[in-house]
Coordinates of C-alpha atoms and ligand atoms in Angstrom, one line a residue:
X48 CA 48.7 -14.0 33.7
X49 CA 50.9 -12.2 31.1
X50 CA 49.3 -9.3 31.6
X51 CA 49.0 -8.8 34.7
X52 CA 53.1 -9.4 34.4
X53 CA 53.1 -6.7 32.2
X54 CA 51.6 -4.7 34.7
X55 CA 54.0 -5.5 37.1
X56 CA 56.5 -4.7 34.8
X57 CA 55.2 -1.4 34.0
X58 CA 54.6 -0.2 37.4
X59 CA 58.3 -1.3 38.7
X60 CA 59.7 0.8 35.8
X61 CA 57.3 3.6 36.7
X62 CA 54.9 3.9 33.6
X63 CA 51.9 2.9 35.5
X64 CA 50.9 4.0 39.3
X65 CA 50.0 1.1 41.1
X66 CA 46.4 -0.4 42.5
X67 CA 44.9 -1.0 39.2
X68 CA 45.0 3.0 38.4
X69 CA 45.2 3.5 35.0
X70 CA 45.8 7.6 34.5
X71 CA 48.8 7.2 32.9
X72 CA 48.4 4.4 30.2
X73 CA 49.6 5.3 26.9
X74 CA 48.1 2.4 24.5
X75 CA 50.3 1.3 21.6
X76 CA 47.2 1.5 18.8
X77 CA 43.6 2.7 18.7
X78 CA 41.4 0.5 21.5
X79 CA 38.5 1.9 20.1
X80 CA 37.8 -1.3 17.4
X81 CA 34.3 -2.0 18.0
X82 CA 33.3 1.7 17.2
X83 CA 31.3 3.9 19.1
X84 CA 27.0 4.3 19.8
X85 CA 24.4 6.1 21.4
X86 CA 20.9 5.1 22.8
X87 CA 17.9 5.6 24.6
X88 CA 17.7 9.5 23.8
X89 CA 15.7 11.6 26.1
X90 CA 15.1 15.1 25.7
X91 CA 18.3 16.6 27.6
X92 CA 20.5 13.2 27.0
X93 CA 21.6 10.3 25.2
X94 CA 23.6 7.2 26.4
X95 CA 27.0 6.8 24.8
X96 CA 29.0 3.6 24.3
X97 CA 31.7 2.3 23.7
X98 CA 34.6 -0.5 24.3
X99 CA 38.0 -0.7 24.7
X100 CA 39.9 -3.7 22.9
X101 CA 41.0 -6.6 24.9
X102 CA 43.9 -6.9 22.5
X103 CA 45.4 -3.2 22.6
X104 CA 44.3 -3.4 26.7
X105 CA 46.3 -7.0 27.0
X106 CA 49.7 -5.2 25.0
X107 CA 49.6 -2.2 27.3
X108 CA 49.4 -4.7 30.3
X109 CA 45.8 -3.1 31.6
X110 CA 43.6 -5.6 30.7
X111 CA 42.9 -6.3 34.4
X112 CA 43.1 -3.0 35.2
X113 CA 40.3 0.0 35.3
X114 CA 40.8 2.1 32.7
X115 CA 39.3 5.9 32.7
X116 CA 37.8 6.5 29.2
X117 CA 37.0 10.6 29.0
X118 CA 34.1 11.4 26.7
X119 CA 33.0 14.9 25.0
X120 CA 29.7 15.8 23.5
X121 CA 29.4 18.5 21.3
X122 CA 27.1 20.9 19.0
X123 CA 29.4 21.0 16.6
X124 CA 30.7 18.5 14.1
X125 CA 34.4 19.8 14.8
X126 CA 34.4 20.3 18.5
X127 CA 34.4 24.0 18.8
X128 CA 31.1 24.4 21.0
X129 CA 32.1 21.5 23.3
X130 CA 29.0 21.1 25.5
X131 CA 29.5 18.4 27.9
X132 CA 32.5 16.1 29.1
X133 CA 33.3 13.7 32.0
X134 CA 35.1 10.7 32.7
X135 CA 34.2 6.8 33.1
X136 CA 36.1 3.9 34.4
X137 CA 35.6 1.3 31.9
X138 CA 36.2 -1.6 34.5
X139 CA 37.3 -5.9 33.1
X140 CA 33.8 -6.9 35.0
X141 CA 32.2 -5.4 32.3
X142 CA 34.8 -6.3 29.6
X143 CA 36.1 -2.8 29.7
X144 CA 32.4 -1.1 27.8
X145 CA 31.8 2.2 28.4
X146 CA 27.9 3.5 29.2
X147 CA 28.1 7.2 30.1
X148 CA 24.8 8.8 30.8
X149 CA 24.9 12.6 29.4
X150 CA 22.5 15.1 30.8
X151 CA 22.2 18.6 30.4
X152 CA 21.8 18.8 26.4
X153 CA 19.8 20.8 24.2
X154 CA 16.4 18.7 23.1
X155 CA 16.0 17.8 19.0
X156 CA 19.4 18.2 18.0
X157 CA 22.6 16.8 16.5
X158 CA 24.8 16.3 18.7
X159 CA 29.0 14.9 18.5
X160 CA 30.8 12.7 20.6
X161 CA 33.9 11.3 20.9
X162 CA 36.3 9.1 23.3
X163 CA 39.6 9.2 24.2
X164 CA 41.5 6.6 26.8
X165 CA 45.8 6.0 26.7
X166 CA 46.7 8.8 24.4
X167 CA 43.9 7.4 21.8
X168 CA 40.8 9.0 20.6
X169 CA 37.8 7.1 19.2
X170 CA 35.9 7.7 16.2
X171 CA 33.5 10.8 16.3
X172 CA 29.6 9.5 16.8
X173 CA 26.7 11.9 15.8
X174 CA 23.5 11.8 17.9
X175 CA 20.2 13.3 18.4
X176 CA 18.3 14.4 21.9
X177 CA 14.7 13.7 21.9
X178 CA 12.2 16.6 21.2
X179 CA 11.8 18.5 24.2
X180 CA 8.9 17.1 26.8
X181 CA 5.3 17.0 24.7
X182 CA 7.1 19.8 22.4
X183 CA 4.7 19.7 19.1
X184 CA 6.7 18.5 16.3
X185 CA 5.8 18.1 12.9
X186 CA 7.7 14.8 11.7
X187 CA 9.7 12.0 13.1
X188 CA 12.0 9.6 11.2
X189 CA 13.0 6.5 12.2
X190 CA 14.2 2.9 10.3
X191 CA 13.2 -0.4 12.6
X192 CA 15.8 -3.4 12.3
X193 CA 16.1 -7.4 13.1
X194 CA 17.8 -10.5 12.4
X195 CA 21.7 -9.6 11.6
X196 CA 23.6 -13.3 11.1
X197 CA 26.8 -12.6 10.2
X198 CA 27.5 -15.9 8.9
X199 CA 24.4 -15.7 6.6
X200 CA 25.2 -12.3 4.3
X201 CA 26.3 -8.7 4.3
X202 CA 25.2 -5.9 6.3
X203 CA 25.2 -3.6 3.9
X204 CA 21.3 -2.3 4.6
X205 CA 23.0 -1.1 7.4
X206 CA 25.3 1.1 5.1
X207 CA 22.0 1.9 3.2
X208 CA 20.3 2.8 6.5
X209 CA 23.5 5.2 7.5
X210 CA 22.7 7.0 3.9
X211 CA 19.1 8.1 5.0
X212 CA 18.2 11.0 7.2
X213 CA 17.0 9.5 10.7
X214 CA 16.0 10.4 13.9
X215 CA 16.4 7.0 15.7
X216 CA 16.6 3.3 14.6
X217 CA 15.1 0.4 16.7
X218 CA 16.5 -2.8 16.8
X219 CA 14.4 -5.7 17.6
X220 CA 16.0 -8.4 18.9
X221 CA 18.8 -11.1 17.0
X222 CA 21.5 -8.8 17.0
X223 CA 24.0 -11.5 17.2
X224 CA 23.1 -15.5 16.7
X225 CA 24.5 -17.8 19.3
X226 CA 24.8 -21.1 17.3
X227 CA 27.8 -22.7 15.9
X228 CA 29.4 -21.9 12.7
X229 CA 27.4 -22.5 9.4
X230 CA 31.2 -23.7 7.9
X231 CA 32.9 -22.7 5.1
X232 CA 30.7 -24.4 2.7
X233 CA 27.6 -22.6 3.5
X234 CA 28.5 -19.3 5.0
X235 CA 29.0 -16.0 3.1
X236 CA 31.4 -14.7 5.7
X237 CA 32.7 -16.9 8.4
X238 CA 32.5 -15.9 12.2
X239 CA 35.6 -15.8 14.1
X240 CA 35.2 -18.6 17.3
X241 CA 32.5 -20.8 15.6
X242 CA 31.0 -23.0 18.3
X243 CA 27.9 -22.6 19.9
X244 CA 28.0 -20.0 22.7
X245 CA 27.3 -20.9 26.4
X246 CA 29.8 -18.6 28.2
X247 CA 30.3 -15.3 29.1
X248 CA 33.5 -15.4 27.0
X249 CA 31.7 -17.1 24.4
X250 CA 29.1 -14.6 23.8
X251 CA 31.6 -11.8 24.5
X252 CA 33.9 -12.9 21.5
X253 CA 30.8 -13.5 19.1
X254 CA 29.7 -9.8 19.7
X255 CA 33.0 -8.4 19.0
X256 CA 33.6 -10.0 16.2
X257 CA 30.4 -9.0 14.4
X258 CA 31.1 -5.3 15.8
X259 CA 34.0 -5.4 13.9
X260 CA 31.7 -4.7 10.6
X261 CA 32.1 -1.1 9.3
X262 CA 28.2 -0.9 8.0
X263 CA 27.2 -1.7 11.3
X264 CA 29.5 0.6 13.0
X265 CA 28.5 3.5 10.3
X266 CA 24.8 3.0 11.4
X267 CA 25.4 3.2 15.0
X268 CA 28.3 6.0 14.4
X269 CA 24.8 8.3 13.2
X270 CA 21.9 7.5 15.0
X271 CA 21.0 6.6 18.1
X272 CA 19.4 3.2 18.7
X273 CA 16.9 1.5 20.9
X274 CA 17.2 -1.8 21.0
X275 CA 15.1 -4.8 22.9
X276 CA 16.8 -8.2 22.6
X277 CA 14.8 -11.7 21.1
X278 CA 16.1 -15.0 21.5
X279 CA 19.1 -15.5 19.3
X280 CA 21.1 -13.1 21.6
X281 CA 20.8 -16.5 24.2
X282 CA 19.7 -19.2 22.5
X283 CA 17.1 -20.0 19.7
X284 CA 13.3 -20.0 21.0
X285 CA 14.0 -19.8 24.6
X286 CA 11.2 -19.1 26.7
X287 CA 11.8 -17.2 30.3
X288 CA 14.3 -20.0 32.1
X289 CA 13.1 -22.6 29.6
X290 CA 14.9 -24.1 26.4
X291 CA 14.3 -27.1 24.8
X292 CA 17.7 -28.7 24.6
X293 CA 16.6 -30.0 28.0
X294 CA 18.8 -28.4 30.5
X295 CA 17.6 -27.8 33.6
X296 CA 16.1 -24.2 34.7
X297 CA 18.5 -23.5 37.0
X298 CA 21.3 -24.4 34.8
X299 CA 19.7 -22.4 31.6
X300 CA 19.5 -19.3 33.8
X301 CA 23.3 -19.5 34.2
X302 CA 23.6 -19.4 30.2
X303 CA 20.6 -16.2 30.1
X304 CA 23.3 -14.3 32.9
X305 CA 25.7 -14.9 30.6
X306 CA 24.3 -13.7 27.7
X307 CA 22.2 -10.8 29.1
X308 CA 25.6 -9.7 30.5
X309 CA 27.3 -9.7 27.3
X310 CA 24.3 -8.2 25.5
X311 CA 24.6 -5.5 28.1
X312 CA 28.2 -4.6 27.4
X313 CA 27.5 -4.5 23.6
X314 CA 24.8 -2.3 23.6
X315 CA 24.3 1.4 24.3
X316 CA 21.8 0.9 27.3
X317 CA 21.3 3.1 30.1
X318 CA 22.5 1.8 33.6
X319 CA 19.0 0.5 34.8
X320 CA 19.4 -2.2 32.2
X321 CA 22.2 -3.8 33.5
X322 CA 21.8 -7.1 34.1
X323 CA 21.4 -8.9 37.9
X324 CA 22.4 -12.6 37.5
X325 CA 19.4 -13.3 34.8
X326 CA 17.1 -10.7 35.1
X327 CA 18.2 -7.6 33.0
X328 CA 15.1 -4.9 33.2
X329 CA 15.2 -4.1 29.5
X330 CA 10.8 -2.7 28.8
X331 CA 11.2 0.6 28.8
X332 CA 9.7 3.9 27.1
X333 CA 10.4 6.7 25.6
X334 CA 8.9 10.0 24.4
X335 CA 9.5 11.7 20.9
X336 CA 7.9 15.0 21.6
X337 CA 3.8 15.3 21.5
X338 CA 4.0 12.7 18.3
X339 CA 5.6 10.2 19.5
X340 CA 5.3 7.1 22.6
X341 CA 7.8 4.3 21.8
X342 CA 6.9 1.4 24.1
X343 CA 9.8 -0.9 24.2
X344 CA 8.7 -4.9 24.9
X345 CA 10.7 -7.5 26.2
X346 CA 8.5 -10.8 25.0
X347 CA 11.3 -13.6 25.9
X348 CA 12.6 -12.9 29.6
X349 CA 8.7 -13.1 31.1
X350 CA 7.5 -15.7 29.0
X351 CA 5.7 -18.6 30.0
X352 CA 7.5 -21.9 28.1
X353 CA 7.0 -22.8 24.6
X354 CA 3.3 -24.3 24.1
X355 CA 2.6 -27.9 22.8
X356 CA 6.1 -28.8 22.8
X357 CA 7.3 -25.4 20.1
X358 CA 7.6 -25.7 16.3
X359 CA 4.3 -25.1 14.1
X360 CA 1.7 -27.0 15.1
X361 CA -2.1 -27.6 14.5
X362 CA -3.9 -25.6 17.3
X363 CA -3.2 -27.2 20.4
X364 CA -5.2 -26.6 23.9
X365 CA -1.7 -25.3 25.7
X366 CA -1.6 -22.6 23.3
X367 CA -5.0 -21.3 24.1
X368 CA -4.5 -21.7 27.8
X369 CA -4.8 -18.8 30.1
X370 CA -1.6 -19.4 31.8
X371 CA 0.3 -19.1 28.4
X372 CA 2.2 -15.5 29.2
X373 CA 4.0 -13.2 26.6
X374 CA 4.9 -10.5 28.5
X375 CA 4.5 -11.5 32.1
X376 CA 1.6 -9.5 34.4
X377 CA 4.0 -6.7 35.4
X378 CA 5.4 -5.7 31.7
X379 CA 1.4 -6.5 30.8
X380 CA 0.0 -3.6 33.2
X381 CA 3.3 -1.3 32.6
X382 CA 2.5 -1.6 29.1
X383 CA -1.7 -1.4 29.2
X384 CA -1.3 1.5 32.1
X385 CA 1.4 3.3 29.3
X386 CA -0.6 3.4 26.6
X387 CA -3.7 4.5 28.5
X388 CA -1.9 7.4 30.0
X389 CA 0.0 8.0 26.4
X390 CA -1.1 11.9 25.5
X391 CA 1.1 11.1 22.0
X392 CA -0.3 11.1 18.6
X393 CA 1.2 7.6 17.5
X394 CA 1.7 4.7 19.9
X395 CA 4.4 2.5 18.6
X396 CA 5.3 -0.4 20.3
X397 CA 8.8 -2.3 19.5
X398 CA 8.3 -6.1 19.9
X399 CA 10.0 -9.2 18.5
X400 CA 7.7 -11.6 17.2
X401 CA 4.8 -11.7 15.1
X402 CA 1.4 -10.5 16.9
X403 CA -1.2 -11.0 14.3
X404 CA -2.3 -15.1 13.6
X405 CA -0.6 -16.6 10.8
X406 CA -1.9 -19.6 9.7
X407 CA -0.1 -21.8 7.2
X408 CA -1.3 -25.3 5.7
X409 CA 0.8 -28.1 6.3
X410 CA -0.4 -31.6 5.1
X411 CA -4.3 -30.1 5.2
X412 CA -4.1 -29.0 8.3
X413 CA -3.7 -25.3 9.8
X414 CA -0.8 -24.7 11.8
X415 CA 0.8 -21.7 13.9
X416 CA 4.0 -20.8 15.1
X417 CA 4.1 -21.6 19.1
X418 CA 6.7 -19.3 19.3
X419 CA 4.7 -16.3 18.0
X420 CA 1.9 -14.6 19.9
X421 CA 0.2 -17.8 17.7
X422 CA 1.2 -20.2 20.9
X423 CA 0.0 -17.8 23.3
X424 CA -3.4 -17.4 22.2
X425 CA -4.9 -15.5 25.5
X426 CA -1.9 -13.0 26.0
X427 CA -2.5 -11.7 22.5
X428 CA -6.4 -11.4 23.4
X429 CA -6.1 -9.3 26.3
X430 CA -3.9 -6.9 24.0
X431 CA -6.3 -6.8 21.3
X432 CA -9.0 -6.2 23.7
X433 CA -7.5 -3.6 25.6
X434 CA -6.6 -1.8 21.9
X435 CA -10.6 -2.4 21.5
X436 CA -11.6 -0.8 24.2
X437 CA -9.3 1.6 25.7
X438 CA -8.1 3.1 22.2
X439 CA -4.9 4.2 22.9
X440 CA -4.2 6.6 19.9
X441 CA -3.0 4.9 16.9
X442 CA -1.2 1.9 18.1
X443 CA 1.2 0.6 15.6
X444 CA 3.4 -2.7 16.5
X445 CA 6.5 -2.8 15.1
X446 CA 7.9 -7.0 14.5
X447 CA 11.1 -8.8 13.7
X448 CA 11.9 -12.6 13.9
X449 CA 10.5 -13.9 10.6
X450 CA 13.6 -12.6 8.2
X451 CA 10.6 -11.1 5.9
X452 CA 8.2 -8.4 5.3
X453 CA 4.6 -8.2 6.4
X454 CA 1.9 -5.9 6.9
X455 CA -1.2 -7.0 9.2
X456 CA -4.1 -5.5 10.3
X457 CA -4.7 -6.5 14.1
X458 CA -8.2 -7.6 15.3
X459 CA -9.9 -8.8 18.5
X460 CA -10.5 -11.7 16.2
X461 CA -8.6 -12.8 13.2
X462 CA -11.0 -15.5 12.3
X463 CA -14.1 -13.1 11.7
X464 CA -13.4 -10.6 8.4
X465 CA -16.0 -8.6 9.7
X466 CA -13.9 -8.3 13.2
X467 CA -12.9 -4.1 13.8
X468 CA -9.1 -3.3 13.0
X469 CA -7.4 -2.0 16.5
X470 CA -4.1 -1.5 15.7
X471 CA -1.1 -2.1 12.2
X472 CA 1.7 -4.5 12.4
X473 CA 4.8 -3.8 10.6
X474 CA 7.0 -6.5 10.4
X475 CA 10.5 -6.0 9.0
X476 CA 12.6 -8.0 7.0
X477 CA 16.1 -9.2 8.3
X478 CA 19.5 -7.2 7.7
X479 CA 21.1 -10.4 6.7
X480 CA 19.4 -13.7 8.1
X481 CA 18.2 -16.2 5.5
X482 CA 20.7 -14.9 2.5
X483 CA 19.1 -13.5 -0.4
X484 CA 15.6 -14.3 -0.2
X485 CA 13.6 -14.2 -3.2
X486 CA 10.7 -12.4 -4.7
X487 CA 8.1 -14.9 -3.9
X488 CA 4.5 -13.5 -3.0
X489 CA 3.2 -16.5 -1.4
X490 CA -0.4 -16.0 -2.4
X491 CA -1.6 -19.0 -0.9
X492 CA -0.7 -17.7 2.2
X493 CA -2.4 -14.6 1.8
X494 CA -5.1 -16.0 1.1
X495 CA -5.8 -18.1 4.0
X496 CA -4.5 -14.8 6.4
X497 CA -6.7 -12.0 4.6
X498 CA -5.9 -9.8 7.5
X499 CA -2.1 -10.0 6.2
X500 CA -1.7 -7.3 3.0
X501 CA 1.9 -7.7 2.3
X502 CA 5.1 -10.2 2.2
X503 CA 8.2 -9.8 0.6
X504 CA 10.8 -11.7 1.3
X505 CA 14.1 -10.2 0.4
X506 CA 16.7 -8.4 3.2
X507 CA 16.5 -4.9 4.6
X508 CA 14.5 -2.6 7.4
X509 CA 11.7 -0.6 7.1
X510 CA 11.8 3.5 7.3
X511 CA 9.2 5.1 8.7
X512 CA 7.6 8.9 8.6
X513 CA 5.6 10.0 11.4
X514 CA 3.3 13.2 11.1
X515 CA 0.7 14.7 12.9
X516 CA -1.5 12.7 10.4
X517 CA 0.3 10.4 8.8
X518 CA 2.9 7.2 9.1
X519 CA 4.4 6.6 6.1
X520 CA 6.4 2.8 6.0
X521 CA 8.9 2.4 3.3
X522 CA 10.0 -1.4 2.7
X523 CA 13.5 -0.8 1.9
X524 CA 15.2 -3.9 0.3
X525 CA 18.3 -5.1 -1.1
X526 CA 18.4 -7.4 -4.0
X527 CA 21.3 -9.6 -2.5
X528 CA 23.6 -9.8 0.7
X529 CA 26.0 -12.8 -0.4
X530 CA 27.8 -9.6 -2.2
X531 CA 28.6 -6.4 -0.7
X532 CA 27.7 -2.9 -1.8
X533 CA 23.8 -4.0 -2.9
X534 CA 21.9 -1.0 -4.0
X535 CA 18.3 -0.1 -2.2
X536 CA 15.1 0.0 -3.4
X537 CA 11.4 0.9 -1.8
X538 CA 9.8 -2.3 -2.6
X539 CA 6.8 -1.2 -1.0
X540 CA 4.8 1.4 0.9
X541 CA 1.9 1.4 3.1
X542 CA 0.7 4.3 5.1
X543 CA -2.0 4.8 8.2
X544 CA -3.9 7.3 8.8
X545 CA -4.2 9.1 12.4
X546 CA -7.5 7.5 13.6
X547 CA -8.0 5.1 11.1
X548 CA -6.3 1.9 12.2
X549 CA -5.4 -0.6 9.4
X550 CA -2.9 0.3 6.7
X551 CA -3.2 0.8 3.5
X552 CA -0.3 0.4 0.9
X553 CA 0.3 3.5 -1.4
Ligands
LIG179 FE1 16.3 -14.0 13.6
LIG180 CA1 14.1 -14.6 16.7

C-alpha cells in the first residue's frame, strides 16, 4: 500500500506521469543488486537478464509500476562500437526481471552488455554468440555445474570458474534449495527468510538472496549459461505433480507454478520458457558450430512418480515397469529424433540425475537410487538402446544431483562386463552442497559398479575441451567451502576419443 502512496504522491507533485508509466523515474541507488546474465546463445544472439530491486523499486514508489529497463550490447569492452540496443518493460508480474532477446549479432564472439533504468546503470556483463550455423570450429570450452546450497558453503568455484577461459557453462539443476534453514549451528552462511518455501514470494526471496553472492554474479557477469532446473528449485525428489509429503496433485501443482515462475524470473531464459500455470517448456537445444549439439533435458516436469515408494531400495518390480517415465514420450522422441538428425561431432546431453546403475550394499543386499534413472529401469533402456543402435556421434551425458564426481561408461547392460560402451557420463561435483567433502575413494563401491572409473568427493564443476577429436574433462576441485577464497586444483582428468565411446582418465 505504501508504495503505491508514494506513487500517488509522486505523480500529484509531477515526478512521475500517471497510468503506471515509469519514463521518468529517477531511483535513489543502484536497482541492479542481483547482477546481470546471459543465456541460451545462438549464433546471431544471446538472452540477457536482469532484475530490478524490490527495495530501490518500493523507495522510488514504482514497485507496482512497469518500469522500462534500456539495454546495449556491444563489441567492445568500453562501449565504443555499440551494436545493438532497445528497451524492455520489466513489469511486477514477473517481479520486475528483465529477458531481452538480442538478434542481429556477429556469431563466436565477445560481446558487452549493460542496463540502465531511473538514472542507474547496471554492471557491464560479457557474452559470447554461438559459432555461426555448422561453422567448423576447432575447440569449444565449456565448465558444467550443480548443487549450489547456500546454507551448506561458499561459492567460491564459482569465482574459480569466472578465472578460466569459457565459452559457455551449463547448470544442471539445484540452483537454489527450497527447504528450511539448516540454523545457526549447522550452517556456514545463513539464508535470509529461512522457512521452507511454498509461495511465489517464498521462492522469489530465497533466489534473491542467494543472487546476492558476488562469485555467482562474477560467473554469470562472463559467460553465458544454460541452465535446466532438478528438483530442489520446487521441492526435494518431486516427481511430475507428485511429492511425497502427501499433498494432493492438484495442490502440488500450485507449489510447481510457483516455483517454475520464480525460477523463470531468476534465470536468463528465452521467452518460450516462461512458465504457464505448471508447465514451463524448459528441453531445448542448441548448436555450437559443426562440433557441438547440446541437448538440454528436463527429467523432473515429465516424470512418472517415484518407484517403490523413493529412497534406495533393493530392486523393486515398479522400478523395472514400463510405465516408469523419465523424460515423458514427447521430450523422449524430441530427444531420440535430435540426436539422430545431429550432423555435430559431439552430442552432449545436459541432464540431472545419474543415468548409469549404481548399485550400493546396504545390509547384504543391492540397492539403487529410485530417484536416479536406477528407479526407472525401462526409460534408461530405451536410451541405451537407441545409443546402441542409432549411434548418434559421440554421445556424452553430462550429470549433477549426487554433490560428487563420477565417471561411467554407459551400456545397454550394466550387469554384463562384456556389454558394448554407447555413450560417457560425466557427473559433476556440487559448488557447495554437502560442505567439504573428503577425499574418500570408496573402493568398495567401485568395485561392485566396474562400469564406474572415478569418484571424488570434494566441491567444484568440471571443465571441459571439445575438439574435432578430442573431449578433454578436468575435475576441478576445491579443498574446502566452509572458508572463502579456496584455491583450485585438477583432481582428475579423463578424456574420450571421437568414435571411441568410454573414457579414459589421463
Ligand atoms: Fe543437490
Ligand atoms: Ca537434486
Amino acid at each position: 500500500m505504501r508504495a503505491s502512496r508514494d506513487a500517488a504522491a509522486l505523480i500529484a507533485l509531477g515526478a512521475l506521469p500517471a497510468f503506471g508509466d515509469a519514463r521518468e523515474l529517477r531511483f535513489q541507488s543502484n536497482p541492479f543488486r542481483f547482477g546481470v546474465a546471459s543465456g541460451d546463445p545462438v549464433p546471431d544472439g544471446v538472452v540477457l537478464w536482469t532484475r530490478l530491486d524490490g527495495q530501490v523499486l518500493e523507495r522510488a514508489g514504482a514497485l507496482r509500476l512497469h518500469v522500462p529497463v534500456q539495454w546495449e550490447v556491444s563489441e567492445d569492452e568500453r562501449f565504443r562500437r555499440i551494436v545493438r540496443k532497445g528497451s524492455q518493460l520489466a513489469i511486477p508480474e514477473l517481479g520486475h526481471s528483465v529477458h531481452a532477446e538480442v538478434g542481429g549479432l556477429r556469431p563466436g564472439r565477445h560481446h558487452w552488455y549493460r542496463f540502465t533504468a531511473g538514472g542507474e546503470v547496471s554492471a557491464t556483463g560479457r557474452t559470447r554468440t554461438a559459432p555461426a550455423v555448422n561453422a567448423a570450429i576447432d575447440r569449444f570450452r565449456f565448465a558444467f555445474v550443480s548443487c549450489q546450497s547456500y546454507e551448506n558453503g561458499y561459492f567460491t568455484a564459482y569465482r574459480r570458474v569466472a578465472e578460466e577461459d569459457l565459452d559457455l557453462v551449463v547448470h544442471l539443476g539445484d540452483y537454489i534449495y527450497e527447504t528450511a534453514t539448516m540454523g545457526p549451528e549447522r550452517a556456514v552462511r545463513l539464508q535470509e527468510a529461512g522457512g521452507e518455501l511454498f509461495t511465489l514470494d517464498q521462492y522469489r526471496a530465497r533466489y534473491a538472496h542467494y543472487k546476492t553472492d558476488q562469485d555467482l554474479q562474477a560467473a554469470h557477469a562472463l559467460f553465458p549459461f544454460v541452465v535446466t532446473s532438478d528438483d530442489h528449485e520446487v521441492k526435494n525428489d518431486y516427481a511430475g505433480a507428485t511429492e511425497l509429503s502427501g499433498v494432493s496433485p492438484e495442490q502440488f501443482l500450485l507449489r510447481r507454478a510457483a516455483a517454475y515462475q520464480a525460477y523463470y524470473e531468476f534465470m536468463p531464459l528465452r521467452r518460450v520458457a516462461m512458465p504457464a500455470g505448471p508447465n514451463m517448456r524448459l528441453f531445448r537445444r542448441l548448436h555450437f558450430g559443426n562440433l557441438a549439439d547440446v541437448h538440454v533435458l528436463d527429467t523432473r516436469q515429465y516424470r512418472t512418480g517415484l518407484s517403490c515408494g523413493g529412497g534406495r531400495k533393493p530392486q523393486c518390480e515398479e522400478a523395472l515397469g514400463r510405465t516408469q517415465e523419465m523424460m515423458g514420450p514427447e521430450q523422449e522422441k524430441w530427444l531420440m529424433d535430435g540426436m539422430r538428425a545431429s550432423g555435430a561431432r559431439w552430442n552432449l546431453l545436459a541432464n540431472q540425475v545419474l543415468i548409469a546403475q549404481l548399485v550400493q550394499m546396504a545390509n547384504d543386499t543391492p540397492t539403487f537410487s529410485m530417484d536416479n534413472w536406477d528407479g526407472h529401469v525401462q526409460a534408461r533402456a530405451r536410451l541405451m538402446k537407441f545409443l546402441a543402435e542409432a549411434r548418434p556421434a559421440n554421445p556424452i551425458v553430462m550429470t549433477g544431483d549426487i554433490h560428487s564426481n563420477w565417471v561411467a561408461d554407459l551400456k545397454v547392460d550394466f550387469n554384463n562386463p562384456s556389454s558394448a560402451v554407447v555413450g560417457t557420463e560425466l557427473v559433476g561435483t556440487s559448488i557447495s552442497t554437502g560442505g567439504d567433502g573428503d577425499d574418500s575413494t570408496r573402493p568398495q563401491v567401485l568395485a561392485l559398479n566396474p562400469h564406474i572409473k572415478f569418484f571424488n568427493n570434494r566441491r567444484g564443476y568440471v571443465r571441459c575441451t571439445l575438439t574435432p577429436s578430442l573431449l578433454t574433462s578436468d575435475y576441478r576441485t576445491l579443498p574446502y567451502v566452509s572458508r572463502p577464497d579456496a584455491p583450485v586444483e585438477t583432481r582428475a582428468t579423463f578424456v574420450v576419443e571421437d568414435g571411441k565411446p568410454g573414457a579414459t582418465e589421463n
